[in-house]
Structures are given as C-alpha cells and as structure tokens.
Amino acid sequence: PVPTSAPSLAPRSSSSSSSKPPLGVYDTALLIAAACTIVAVGLSLHLIRAHLKNYVKPQRQRYVIRILWMVPIYALDSFLSLAFIRYAVLFEVPRDVYESYILYNFVALLVDYMGGEDAAREFFAAQPPQKHWWPFHWLGDHDMSVFLETCRLCVLQYSVVRPATAVATLFLWAGGDWDDADWKYTSGYLWILLVNNASVTLALYYLLYFYHASLPCEPLQRARPLAKLLVIKAVVFFCFWQYCLISLLASLGLITRQLAHRSADATTTGLNDFIVCIEMAIFAVIHLGVFGVREHLVETTHGASFNPLAASGAAPRPSADFGWDPATGGGVNRALSYDAAYRDMFFVGGRPARAPKRGRVATPRRRDVDGRAAAALSRGDA
C-alpha cells in the first residue's frame, strides 16, 4: 500500500472512479455509523445526567463520569474520522490521549471502592505474596508492601506512553510518512505499534494482578469490579488490538474490499472506525448496567449526599431517602454549584460551597422550595 501523505486540497483524478465500490456501500456504512453514534452519545449523556442529578458520592462518581465520557468521545471521533478520512489522524489523536486518561481514573475508582489509598495499601500489605504469572514466573513473588504502587506505576505508564506515541503519529502524518498498513521494519508505524502494544499489555497484565489480589476485599467486590474491568478492557484494550488485527490483515491483502471508504489506502482506518461506531452503541447500553447510578444511591447514608443541580437553582424533586436537603442543595459543607460539579468531573474537584452559619440556613429562591420546606425555613428564621 502507498503511504498516506499529508492532505491535499487538489481534486481527485477521475481515473480513480473505476476503483470505487458499488454505489451506496460507503454511504450506507456512513449512515449506519451515524445512527450508532447518535445512540451511543444519547445513552451516555443520559447516564451522565443521571449521575449529576444524584451526585451523592463526589469522590467516586467523579471517576465514573470521566469513564462514561469515553463512549461518546470514541463514537464521535470514530465517526468524524470515517466521514473525513483524509484527516483521520487529527481525530484519532485526541481519542488516544483521552484513552490514557481513562486508565488513570479507573485505577483511582478501584482504590476509592477499597476505602482510599491508605486502606488499599494496608489491605494489600496484609495479603499473602502474589506470584508472577507465566511467562514472568521467574521474577518471584510480589512485594505486597508496595503492591499498590507497583500496580499503579505499571498501569499508568500507559497514560504517558500513549499520548507520546499519539503526538509522534501526528508528526509522521504531517510529514507524509504515516502508513497504517506498512509493517516493514523501516516503517514508523511498526515501531509505534510495538511500543503501544508493549505498554498496553503491561497495563492489562497489572490490572489483572490488581483484580486477583483484591478478591478478598468485600467493599470492592460489592462494586462488581470484574464487570467494570471487562468493560474497560473491551473498550480500551480490545479496540487497540482490533485496529492492529485489521491493519495486519490489510497489509497481507486478506482485506481488500473498500467497505468503509472509497480509497483502498484507507481500508484499515475506515473499517476500524466503522466497527468502533457500532461497538460504542453496544457499550453505551452495557454502561447503563455496569456504571449505573443505583449502586451509589444504595450506599449513601442519610445526610451525606448533595446535588449540584439543586445548588445551581435547578432544584429537582427532593429525596428524603438519600438525605438531600432542598434548602441547601445537599449535605452539610458539601454542596457544589453545577459549574463546580462540571469542573469536578474533568479536573481535580470542585470547590465546596461555604458552610452556612450556625443557627441559620442558606435559602435558595423561595419559588424553588415547596410549601412545607418554605414553612420550615420561616419558622427557623423566626
């Protein structure tokens, strides 16, 4: 296959029309991908909104919501890459960078389920030594006193390697040296692929170690970590190896039909993006059960929850079951505005609202409070 060169605005030659697939094949693939993308984005935003409306465990749901953004980002980037395939690398690089961010949040989520870093470190230190699996059994046993740090280092190295190789890919594409079906030893694609493959394999290896060593941890097991691990594995790791397999088959000439694009040079990228769009619609449905909001509501104790939508003035229906106070928008000293909750999803956490003075209650707009809450507030002010 001919290496992919930097994009050109020059019109294509009419001589390439004879190599086009039958009319409608690419258009049909694009329509199917668009429909799946709409389903994936719609279901994911619905679930994210449900978490925001019931933001009762900010430290934990912060990581969950960041993970949930993975499906719409994957779906949109893959669809745009399919629709504008000559600029596919520009859409794939942000997706690859966010993919590495997902692993960081997934490890942090597992640690939070275990009760935090100190609790997780103490738990692993009390466990019997874990043996290395084949083919690394010759390395001996793990040092359980630093097991958490070892797992974190080996998993999160992918969060550094993947963005670095994504930037390298962008430079190769800009220089016209990027060909995702060239497996020659002189190809930059092959070496980037080998580095990514080694990094992603090491990350998966230690994620499995983490899960195996944490089996006796009851708080974590109640959160169904295996289901969450399988979903992350399928989206992050399987999609990567799927791309490698399609690239290999295309380079061997086993995939020759231009199913997802009119250009034979775009077979690998187009076919992979088309499949990813379909897969994201499926994963969006799976996320509804695996990362649902119900598990956080069941664990919430009275008086420990808050709702950022309420704090922003869009007060939803009060819920006595989960301790939401319509007067303050949430639990004591923990209410967030909607903007703060939005920042909390992506960055380092929102700033809690200032606690009301003792003996008085900070009231929202009176029309947003029902009659009984308004009467209670009036008696308190009196």
mmCIF file of C-alpha atoms in Angstrom, residues 117-381:
data_model
loop_
_atom_site.group_PDB
_atom_site.id
_atom_site.type_symbol
_atom_site.label_atom_id
_atom_site.label_comp_id
_atom_site.label_asym_id
_atom_site.label_seq_id
_atom_site.Cartn_x
_atom_site.Cartn_y
_atom_site.Cartn_z
ATOM 1 C CA GLU A 117 -5.183 4.823 49.251
ATOM 2 C CA ASP A 118 -4.292 4.139 52.885
ATOM 3 C CA ALA A 119 -6.922 1.423 53.236
ATOM 4 C CA ALA A 120 -5.907 -0.185 49.929
ATOM 5 C CA ARG A 121 -2.229 -0.105 50.862
ATOM 6 C CA GLU A 122 -2.937 -1.730 54.228
ATOM 7 C CA PHE A 123 -5.159 -4.349 52.630
ATOM 8 C CA PHE A 124 -2.545 -5.444 50.086
ATOM 9 C CA ALA A 125 0.229 -5.422 52.706
ATOM 10 C CA ALA A 126 -1.789 -7.931 54.763
ATOM 11 C CA GLN A 127 -2.277 -10.322 51.817
ATOM 12 C CA PRO A 128 -0.039 -13.325 51.097
ATOM 13 C CA PRO A 129 2.616 -12.744 48.420
ATOM 14 C CA GLN A 130 1.314 -12.843 44.849
ATOM 15 C CA LYS A 131 3.294 -14.902 42.389
ATOM 16 C CA HIS A 132 4.088 -13.638 38.911
ATOM 17 C CA TRP A 133 2.217 -15.458 36.171
ATOM 18 C CA TRP A 134 3.790 -17.163 33.207
ATOM 19 C CA PRO A 135 5.966 -16.136 31.388
ATOM 20 C CA PHE A 136 7.254 -13.910 34.220
ATOM 21 C CA HIS A 137 7.120 -16.545 36.957
ATOM 22 C CA TRP A 138 10.924 -16.451 37.185
ATOM 23 C CA LEU A 139 10.668 -12.963 38.735
ATOM 24 C CA GLY A 140 9.498 -14.478 42.011
ATOM 25 C CA ASP A 141 6.830 -13.078 44.338
ATOM 26 C CA HIS A 142 5.495 -9.560 44.523
ATOM 27 C CA ASP A 143 6.451 -7.350 47.427
ATOM 28 C CA MET A 144 2.979 -6.756 48.851
ATOM 29 C CA SER A 145 4.126 -3.782 50.922
ATOM 30 C CA VAL A 146 4.481 -1.792 47.687
ATOM 31 C CA PHE A 147 1.983 -3.757 45.596
ATOM 32 C CA LEU A 148 -0.386 -0.805 45.152
ATOM 33 C CA GLU A 149 2.429 1.465 43.990
ATOM 34 C CA THR A 150 3.739 -1.215 41.625
ATOM 35 C CA CYS A 151 0.324 -1.771 40.039
ATOM 36 C CA ARG A 152 -0.284 1.932 39.715
ATOM 37 C CA LEU A 153 3.101 2.561 38.109
ATOM 38 C CA CYS A 154 2.763 -0.307 35.623
ATOM 39 C CA VAL A 155 -0.808 0.637 34.653
ATOM 40 C CA LEU A 156 -0.338 4.379 34.488
ATOM 41 C CA GLN A 157 2.804 4.187 32.367
ATOM 42 C CA TYR A 158 0.302 3.750 29.534
ATOM 43 C CA SER A 159 -1.036 7.202 30.373
ATOM 44 C CA VAL A 160 2.382 8.590 29.438
ATOM 45 C CA VAL A 161 3.327 6.313 26.548
ATOM 46 C CA ARG A 162 0.041 6.579 24.656
ATOM 47 C CA PRO A 163 -0.074 10.403 24.409
ATOM 48 C CA ALA A 164 3.613 10.453 23.436
ATOM 49 C CA THR A 165 3.092 7.992 20.579
ATOM 50 C CA ALA A 166 -0.066 9.861 19.542
ATOM 51 C CA VAL A 167 1.953 13.063 19.144
ATOM 52 C CA ALA A 168 4.635 11.122 17.231
ATOM 53 C CA THR A 169 1.914 9.786 14.932
ATOM 54 C CA LEU A 170 0.737 13.324 14.263
ATOM 55 C CA PHE A 171 4.240 14.416 13.240
ATOM 56 C CA LEU A 172 4.677 11.399 10.953
ATOM 57 C CA TRP A 173 1.319 12.103 9.311
ATOM 58 C CA ALA A 174 2.166 15.756 8.782
ATOM 59 C CA GLY A 175 5.434 14.717 7.131
ATOM 60 C CA GLY A 176 3.723 12.206 4.843
ATOM 61 C CA ASP A 177 5.463 9.211 6.429
ATOM 62 C CA TRP A 178 2.449 7.578 8.125
ATOM 63 C CA ASP A 179 1.086 4.354 6.656
ATOM 64 C CA ASP A 180 -1.104 2.222 8.921
ATOM 65 C CA ALA A 181 -0.678 -0.854 6.734
ATOM 66 C CA ASP A 182 3.119 -0.790 6.416
ATOM 67 C CA TRP A 183 4.692 -3.459 8.621
ATOM 68 C CA LYS A 184 8.272 -3.070 7.337
ATOM 69 C CA TYR A 185 10.985 -2.598 9.942
ATOM 70 C CA THR A 186 11.780 0.804 8.427
ATOM 71 C CA SER A 187 8.207 1.992 8.985
ATOM 72 C CA GLY A 188 7.497 4.418 11.800
ATOM 73 C CA TYR A 189 4.051 2.841 12.130
ATOM 74 C CA LEU A 190 5.540 -0.552 13.075
ATOM 75 C CA TRP A 191 7.730 0.858 15.849
ATOM 76 C CA ILE A 192 4.938 2.981 17.288
ATOM 77 C CA LEU A 193 2.693 -0.072 17.178
ATOM 78 C CA LEU A 194 5.263 -2.189 19.033
ATOM 79 C CA VAL A 195 5.744 0.441 21.739
ATOM 80 C CA ASN A 196 1.983 0.845 22.212
ATOM 81 C CA ASN A 197 1.466 -2.909 22.256
ATOM 82 C CA ALA A 198 4.125 -3.466 24.931
ATOM 83 C CA SER A 199 2.700 -0.630 27.022
ATOM 84 C CA VAL A 200 -0.930 -1.734 26.768
ATOM 85 C CA THR A 201 -0.003 -5.364 27.518
ATOM 86 C CA LEU A 202 1.869 -4.363 30.677
ATOM 87 C CA ALA A 203 -1.069 -2.206 31.793
ATOM 88 C CA LEU A 204 -3.561 -5.031 31.257
ATOM 89 C CA TYR A 205 -1.239 -7.515 32.972
ATOM 90 C CA TYR A 206 -1.154 -5.465 36.177
ATOM 91 C CA LEU A 207 -4.840 -4.609 36.073
ATOM 92 C CA LEU A 208 -5.500 -8.336 36.194
ATOM 93 C CA TYR A 209 -2.993 -8.639 39.056
ATOM 94 C CA PHE A 210 -4.807 -5.896 40.926
ATOM 95 C CA TYR A 211 -8.153 -7.631 40.492
ATOM 96 C CA HIS A 212 -6.800 -11.033 41.541
ATOM 97 C CA ALA A 213 -5.101 -9.674 44.658
ATOM 98 C CA SER A 214 -8.217 -7.691 45.686
ATOM 99 C CA LEU A 215 -10.631 -10.647 45.555
ATOM 100 C CA PRO A 216 -10.851 -10.866 49.395
ATOM 101 C CA CYS A 217 -11.760 -7.151 49.618
ATOM 102 C CA GLU A 218 -15.513 -7.162 50.263
ATOM 103 C CA PRO A 219 -16.176 -3.419 49.679
ATOM 104 C CA LEU A 220 -14.576 -3.672 46.244
ATOM 105 C CA GLN A 221 -16.299 -6.936 45.339
ATOM 106 C CA ARG A 222 -19.701 -5.421 46.135
ATOM 107 C CA ALA A 223 -18.995 -2.921 43.341
ATOM 108 C CA ARG A 224 -18.688 -5.748 40.749
ATOM 109 C CA PRO A 225 -15.113 -4.909 39.716
ATOM 110 C CA LEU A 226 -14.940 -7.790 37.237
ATOM 111 C CA ALA A 227 -17.764 -6.342 35.131
ATOM 112 C CA LYS A 228 -16.143 -2.904 35.195
ATOM 113 C CA LEU A 229 -12.742 -4.380 34.348
ATOM 114 C CA LEU A 230 -14.173 -6.307 31.393
ATOM 115 C CA VAL A 231 -15.837 -3.171 30.018
ATOM 116 C CA ILE A 232 -12.644 -1.124 30.305
ATOM 117 C CA LYS A 233 -10.672 -3.988 28.803
ATOM 118 C CA ALA A 234 -13.088 -4.261 25.887
ATOM 119 C CA VAL A 235 -13.157 -0.555 25.082
ATOM 120 C CA VAL A 236 -9.512 0.370 25.629
ATOM 121 C CA PHE A 237 -7.537 -2.819 25.029
ATOM 122 C CA PHE A 238 -9.747 -4.738 22.617
ATOM 123 C CA CYS A 239 -10.232 -1.711 20.350
ATOM 124 C CA PHE A 240 -6.461 -1.280 20.187
ATOM 125 C CA TRP A 241 -5.798 -4.901 19.266
ATOM 126 C CA GLN A 242 -8.721 -4.844 16.862
ATOM 127 C CA TYR A 243 -7.055 -1.988 14.988
ATOM 128 C CA CYS A 244 -3.767 -3.932 14.910
ATOM 129 C CA LEU A 245 -5.520 -7.024 13.518
ATOM 130 C CA ILE A 246 -7.292 -5.074 10.763
ATOM 131 C CA SER A 247 -4.029 -3.372 9.852
ATOM 132 C CA LEU A 248 -2.231 -6.729 9.656
ATOM 133 C CA LEU A 249 -4.953 -8.320 7.521
ATOM 134 C CA ALA A 250 -4.943 -5.323 5.182
ATOM 135 C CA SER A 251 -1.163 -5.445 4.833
ATOM 136 C CA LEU A 252 -1.368 -9.179 3.973
ATOM 137 C CA GLY A 253 -4.022 -8.489 1.359
ATOM 138 C CA LEU A 254 -6.676 -10.518 3.183
ATOM 139 C CA ILE A 255 -8.910 -7.447 3.413
ATOM 140 C CA THR A 256 -9.174 -5.836 0.001
ATOM 141 C CA ARG A 257 -12.737 -4.575 -0.330
ATOM 142 C CA GLN A 258 -13.156 -0.888 0.457
ATOM 143 C CA LEU A 259 -16.094 -1.455 2.776
ATOM 144 C CA ALA A 260 -15.868 1.756 4.731
ATOM 145 C CA HIS A 261 -14.241 4.141 2.259
ATOM 146 C CA ARG A 262 -13.754 4.624 -1.461
ATOM 147 C CA SER A 263 -9.961 4.633 -1.189
ATOM 148 C CA ALA A 264 -8.078 1.345 -0.884
ATOM 149 C CA ASP A 265 -5.383 3.114 1.150
ATOM 150 C CA ALA A 266 -7.987 3.923 3.811
ATOM 151 C CA THR A 267 -9.210 0.362 4.341
ATOM 152 C CA THR A 268 -7.620 -0.052 7.791
ATOM 153 C CA THR A 269 -8.737 3.282 9.226
ATOM 154 C CA GLY A 270 -12.183 3.268 7.626
ATOM 155 C CA LEU A 271 -13.075 -0.292 8.588
ATOM 156 C CA ASN A 272 -11.838 0.121 12.149
ATOM 157 C CA ASP A 273 -13.751 3.375 12.657
ATOM 158 C CA PHE A 274 -16.903 1.827 11.229
ATOM 159 C CA ILE A 275 -16.681 -1.122 13.638
ATOM 160 C CA VAL A 276 -15.867 1.133 16.615
ATOM 161 C CA CYS A 277 -19.025 3.211 15.997
ATOM 162 C CA ILE A 278 -21.125 0.057 16.176
ATOM 163 C CA GLU A 279 -19.290 -1.194 19.265
ATOM 164 C CA MET A 280 -19.768 2.098 21.111
ATOM 165 C CA ALA A 281 -23.537 1.843 20.743
ATOM 166 C CA ILE A 282 -23.347 -1.613 22.344
ATOM 167 C CA PHE A 283 -21.051 -0.434 25.147
ATOM 168 C CA ALA A 284 -23.350 2.521 25.865
ATOM 169 C CA VAL A 285 -26.122 0.026 26.647
ATOM 170 C CA ILE A 286 -23.772 -2.073 28.790
ATOM 171 C CA HIS A 287 -22.669 1.009 30.739
ATOM 172 C CA LEU A 288 -26.242 1.563 31.886
ATOM 173 C CA GLY A 289 -25.939 -1.575 33.991
ATOM 174 C CA VAL A 290 -22.245 -1.631 34.842
ATOM 175 C CA PHE A 291 -21.793 2.053 35.753
ATOM 176 C CA GLY A 292 -25.360 2.813 36.788
ATOM 177 C CA VAL A 293 -26.205 5.358 39.456
ATOM 178 C CA ARG A 294 -28.215 2.988 41.654
ATOM 179 C CA GLU A 295 -25.210 1.455 43.420
ATOM 180 C CA HIS A 296 -24.125 4.886 44.680
ATOM 181 C CA LEU A 297 -27.595 5.733 45.953
ATOM 182 C CA VAL A 298 -27.952 2.474 47.852
ATOM 183 C CA GLU A 299 -24.675 3.045 49.722
ATOM 184 C CA THR A 300 -25.442 6.677 50.602
ATOM 185 C CA THR A 301 -26.123 7.343 54.255
ATOM 186 C CA HIS A 302 -28.633 9.930 55.438
ATOM 187 C CA GLY A 303 -27.279 13.468 55.401
ATOM 188 C CA ALA A 304 -24.182 12.699 53.341
ATOM 189 C CA SER A 305 -25.469 13.460 49.861
ATOM 190 C CA PHE A 306 -25.697 16.593 47.794
ATOM 191 C CA ASN A 307 -26.972 17.594 44.377
ATOM 192 C CA PRO A 308 -25.158 20.109 42.162
ATOM 193 C CA LEU A 309 -28.267 20.787 40.086
ATOM 194 C CA ALA A 310 -30.089 21.877 43.218
ATOM 195 C CA ALA A 311 -27.252 24.149 44.231
ATOM 196 C CA SER A 312 -27.375 25.855 40.834
ATOM 197 C CA GLY A 313 -31.055 26.736 41.249
ATOM 198 C CA ALA A 314 -32.494 23.927 39.106
ATOM 199 C CA ALA A 315 -33.898 22.119 42.101
ATOM 200 C CA PRO A 316 -35.114 18.597 41.262
ATOM 201 C CA ARG A 317 -37.534 16.617 43.351
ATOM 202 C CA PRO A 318 -36.331 16.279 46.971
ATOM 203 C CA SER A 319 -35.407 12.805 48.107
ATOM 204 C CA ALA A 320 -35.668 12.021 51.793
ATOM 205 C CA ASP A 321 -34.331 8.536 51.184
ATOM 206 C CA PHE A 322 -30.902 9.794 50.218
ATOM 207 C CA GLY A 323 -30.657 12.765 52.538
ATOM 208 C CA TRP A 324 -30.916 15.591 50.030
ATOM 209 C CA ASP A 325 -31.966 18.854 51.653
ATOM 210 C CA PRO A 326 -33.917 21.169 49.294
ATOM 211 C CA ALA A 327 -32.936 24.171 51.388
ATOM 212 C CA THR A 328 -29.190 23.796 50.994
ATOM 213 C CA GLY A 329 -28.951 21.696 47.846
ATOM 214 C CA GLY A 330 -27.197 18.858 49.641
ATOM 215 C CA GLY A 331 -25.328 17.652 52.689
ATOM 216 C CA VAL A 332 -23.507 19.765 55.200
ATOM 217 C CA ASN A 333 -20.449 21.583 53.795
ATOM 218 C CA ARG A 334 -20.525 19.583 50.528
ATOM 219 C CA ALA A 335 -22.931 21.327 48.151
ATOM 220 C CA LEU A 336 -21.472 22.182 44.746
ATOM 221 C CA SER A 337 -22.724 24.520 42.094
ATOM 222 C CA TYR A 338 -23.353 22.994 38.684
ATOM 223 C CA ASP A 339 -20.227 24.670 37.290
ATOM 224 C CA ALA A 340 -18.162 23.280 40.147
ATOM 225 C CA ALA A 341 -19.601 19.814 39.549
ATOM 226 C CA TYR A 342 -18.710 20.088 35.863
ATOM 227 C CA ARG A 343 -15.121 21.001 36.764
ATOM 228 C CA ASP A 344 -15.138 18.201 39.303
ATOM 229 C CA MET A 345 -15.819 15.670 36.535
ATOM 230 C CA PHE A 346 -12.789 16.505 34.439
ATOM 231 C CA PHE A 347 -10.185 18.068 36.670
ATOM 232 C CA VAL A 348 -9.181 17.939 40.320
ATOM 233 C CA GLY A 349 -12.503 18.539 42.016
ATOM 234 C CA GLY A 350 -14.913 21.389 42.554
ATOM 235 C CA ARG A 351 -14.796 23.788 45.460
ATOM 236 C CA PRO A 352 -17.474 23.092 48.068
ATOM 237 C CA ALA A 353 -19.886 25.859 48.887
ATOM 238 C CA ARG A 354 -19.209 27.817 52.056
ATOM 239 C CA ALA A 355 -20.940 26.299 55.049
ATOM 240 C CA PRO A 356 -23.909 28.308 56.383
ATOM 241 C CA LYS A 357 -23.555 29.979 59.760
ATOM 242 C CA ARG A 358 -24.707 28.019 62.781
ATOM 243 C CA GLY A 359 -28.378 28.582 63.539
ATOM 244 C CA ARG A 360 -29.302 29.817 60.048
ATOM 245 C CA VAL A 361 -29.932 28.053 56.752
ATOM 246 C CA ALA A 362 -28.853 29.424 53.394
ATOM 247 C CA THR A 363 -32.031 29.502 51.304
ATOM 248 C CA PRO A 364 -32.372 29.337 47.535
ATOM 249 C CA ARG A 365 -35.031 31.232 45.657
ATOM 250 C CA ARG A 366 -38.273 30.772 47.547
ATOM 251 C CA ARG A 367 -40.252 29.698 44.473
ATOM 252 C CA ASP A 368 -37.994 26.654 44.103
ATOM 253 C CA VAL A 369 -38.884 25.347 47.540
ATOM 254 C CA ASP A 370 -42.144 23.508 48.207
ATOM 255 C CA GLY A 371 -44.630 24.740 50.770
ATOM 256 C CA ARG A 372 -43.535 22.567 53.645
ATOM 257 C CA ALA A 373 -39.837 23.414 53.211
ATOM 258 C CA ALA A 374 -40.687 27.144 52.991
ATOM 259 C CA ALA A 375 -42.729 26.950 56.199
ATOM 260 C CA ALA A 376 -39.899 25.158 57.971
ATOM 261 C CA LEU A 377 -37.434 27.799 56.849
ATOM 262 C CA SER A 378 -39.744 30.592 58.050
ATOM 263 C CA ARG A 379 -40.025 29.004 61.497
ATOM 264 C CA GLY A 380 -36.235 28.677 61.599
ATOM 265 C CA ASP A 381 -35.748 32.356 60.735
#
